[in-house]
Amino acid sequence: METVLRYVSTLSVASQTILVASVFGITAYYLLHKRYRLPPGPTALPLLGNVLSFRGTPLYQKLAEWSKTYGPVMTVYLGPIRCVALNSTEVVLEALVKKQADFAGRPQTYSTKLLSDGGKSIALGDYHATWRLHRKLATKALRLYTSGNRLELRMTESLNKVVEVLKGIKEPVNPHLYNSLVALNILLGVCFDQTYAVDDPMFKKMLSTFDEFLTIFGNGPLEDIIPPLRLCPTKRMKRMIQLFDEIFNILDTFIVEHRKTLSPEHIRDFTDSILLAQKEAMEELDEATMSKITDGHVKQTIADIFGAGIDTTRLTLDWTILYLASYPEVQSKIHKEVDQVLPKDGTMMLSYRNQLPYTEAVLHEVMRLSSVVPLGLPHSTTCDTKIGDYDIPQGTMVLLNLWMMHHDPDKWTDVEDFKPERFLDETGAIAPKPDSWLPFSAGRRVCLGESVAKPELVLLLAGYMRQFKISLPDGVKPDFEATGGGFFRTPKPFEVVFVERD
Ligand code: HEM
């Protein structure tokens, strides 16, 4: 010890300071690791964390690869942000179902705070009393909206518009635009009682804004993980903010108009429902709670429905068409089923869904294989908690690898094969949901639109199949590789031929 002290005394003041700081830092690091038994993970670089390792590989795939070395629960660093990734059915369900509230937070990053007006959104807001109140109001409003036949009418109208256009196209065509038109028109109907003609300039403008946002979002903004960039944001970040403003300006116009014309006896759409829920809550609740239901919150809730509903729905439809065009024998079985249930024309009733088990099974299988939101939305821990024997400190970002659950060979036989029958029981009815199928996630943050999306997608698929036989152009082989960043799984651009059925 004496020798060490003598050596230190020979160093310059600067070197002594660095030495003391290093010893202090290492001790603090050691103590933290003693207190928390964190999950293992790949070695992280200072500040950059593990980001260099998943350049060129989507994060969900890299996590799946790493889980072979580190197990299903692992620590990774997105820049300086510590994340725990959950990569198996057992650990995802432990977090979402057994320890619901512990894992119900949302990380408040630079970009989410910016885009959600300081966390006022349901999808991006953290888990607290105000958030719970708004989630409850939105659930109530959506239930109120779907209780009548409005959704069926909107769906039929939106699909018919696109079907008429597709009937006139005889050559191969990329279905993305048409699926986007269906998805956007349904949500415009749900939220604002509006549908547009497919060539309406305003409609096209909205679509191109959503498309550009989908393309540039990629893996999310660099500003979240490299804080100094916030002082001089990247071009991509600036463009994202611009696009977001454009979307909000459009939503604002609709909301202002709805406020002026709201009539509690005549609820037209989700916006009316949420405005009514806001009005009723303000009449029933105390002043403190009322102050939490601001117009800013209402705007964010409507934006949530749009933001969370459009890309998920249209990408699921894109993948479905790709799989159906590639598996004509599956398509024939759907044709047989829908011909017995759906009239060629007329409203698509939600009650048809129960008579379309094979069609629904096809959709479940497409959702499993495509996993359009492979990591769901990131969660964060609301308190110090555990997964298995590992400690997960409060405020840790948690990634749920839904893609990995859907591609786990221990849970699914012939995991990469397209086999809709796996979702049916021996009588041909839909079997109970397998634990490893979780495209809408689970627990406190389960997709708020699940009750709309599921019947809607079954009926849209049935509606397409009632009208068309879809095939790949002659000589074209299907490509099921995904493209885009790791946030959404998007099929590579492809073309199909829509042939009108007799
Ligand atoms: C194929 C269709 C859809 C899929 C696969 C899907 C999937 C998801 C997933 C994985 C999440 C994240 C859940 C979590 O944080 O654990 C989510 C959240 C959400 N979804 Fe969906 N979704 C779909 C359609 C919709 C639709 C049509 C709507 C609106 C009507 C919607 C509204 C929302 C909202 C508001 C959230 C945020 C919930 C929260 O943070 O509490 N989704 N969705």
Coordinates of N, CA and C in Angstrom, one line a residue, residues 60 315-316 319 323 364-376 401-407 436-439 482 486-490:
Y60 N -34.5 -6.7 -34.1 CA -35.2 -7.9 -33.6 C -34.4 -9.2 -34.0
L315 N -49.9 -2.6 -43.8 CA -48.8 -3.5 -44.0 C -49.3 -5.0 -43.8
T316 N -50.3 -5.2 -42.9 CA -50.8 -6.5 -42.7 C -51.6 -7.0 -44.0
W319 N -48.9 -7.9 -46.7 CA -48.4 -9.2 -46.5 C -49.4 -10.3 -46.9
Y323 N -48.9 -13.4 -49.5 CA -49.0 -14.8 -49.2 C -50.1 -15.5 -50.0
H364 N -54.3 -15.0 -39.1 CA -53.5 -15.2 -38.0 C -52.1 -15.7 -38.4
E365 N -52.1 -16.6 -39.4 CA -50.8 -17.1 -39.9 C -50.0 -16.0 -40.5
V366 N -50.7 -15.2 -41.3 CA -49.9 -14.1 -41.9 C -49.3 -13.1 -40.8
M367 N -50.1 -12.9 -39.8 CA -49.7 -12.0 -38.7 C -48.5 -12.6 -38.0
R368 N -48.5 -13.9 -37.8 CA -47.4 -14.6 -37.1 C -46.1 -14.5 -38.0
L369 N -46.2 -14.9 -39.3 CA -45.0 -14.9 -40.1 C -44.5 -13.5 -40.4
S370 N -45.5 -12.5 -40.6 CA -45.0 -11.2 -40.9 C -44.6 -10.3 -39.7
S371 N -45.3 -10.5 -38.6 CA -45.0 -9.7 -37.4 C -44.7 -8.3 -37.7
V372 N -45.7 -7.5 -38.2 CA -45.5 -6.2 -38.8 C -44.8 -5.2 -37.8
V373 N -45.1 -5.4 -36.5 CA -44.4 -4.6 -35.5 C -43.5 -5.5 -34.6
P374 N -42.3 -5.9 -35.1 CA -41.6 -7.0 -34.6 C -41.2 -6.9 -33.1
L375 N -41.0 -5.6 -32.7 CA -40.7 -5.4 -31.2 C -41.8 -4.7 -30.5
G376 N -43.0 -4.7 -31.1 CA -44.1 -3.9 -30.5 C -43.6 -2.5 -30.3
N401 N -39.6 -9.0 -27.9 CA -39.3 -9.5 -29.3 C -40.5 -10.5 -29.7
L402 N -41.5 -9.8 -30.2 CA -42.7 -10.5 -30.7 C -42.4 -11.4 -31.9
W403 N -41.5 -10.9 -32.8 CA -41.1 -11.6 -33.9 C -40.4 -13.0 -33.5
M404 N -39.6 -12.9 -32.5 CA -38.9 -14.1 -32.0 C -39.9 -15.1 -31.5
M405 N -40.9 -14.6 -30.8 CA -42.0 -15.5 -30.2 C -42.7 -16.2 -31.4
H406 N -42.9 -15.5 -32.5 CA -43.7 -16.0 -33.6 C -42.8 -16.9 -34.5
H407 N -41.5 -16.9 -34.2 CA -40.6 -17.7 -35.1 C -39.8 -18.7 -34.2
S436 N -48.0 -18.3 -27.7 CA -46.8 -17.6 -28.5 C -47.3 -16.7 -29.6
W437 N -48.6 -16.5 -29.7 CA -49.1 -15.6 -30.8 C -49.6 -14.3 -30.1
L438 N -48.8 -13.3 -30.4 CA -49.1 -12.0 -29.6 C -48.9 -10.8 -30.5
P439 N -49.5 -10.7 -31.7 CA -49.2 -9.6 -32.6 C -49.7 -8.3 -32.0
A482 N -38.3 -9.2 -45.5 CA -38.8 -7.8 -45.1 C -37.8 -6.8 -45.5
G486 N -36.0 -1.5 -38.4 CA -36.5 -2.6 -37.6 C -37.8 -2.3 -36.9
F487 N -38.4 -1.1 -37.1 CA -39.6 -0.8 -36.3 C -40.8 -1.5 -36.9
F488 N -41.0 -1.3 -38.3 CA -42.0 -2.1 -39.0 C -41.4 -3.1 -39.9
R489 N -42.0 -4.2 -40.1 CA -41.6 -5.2 -41.2 C -42.4 -4.9 -42.4
T490 N -41.8 -4.5 -43.4 CA -42.5 -4.1 -44.7 C -42.1 -5.1 -45.8

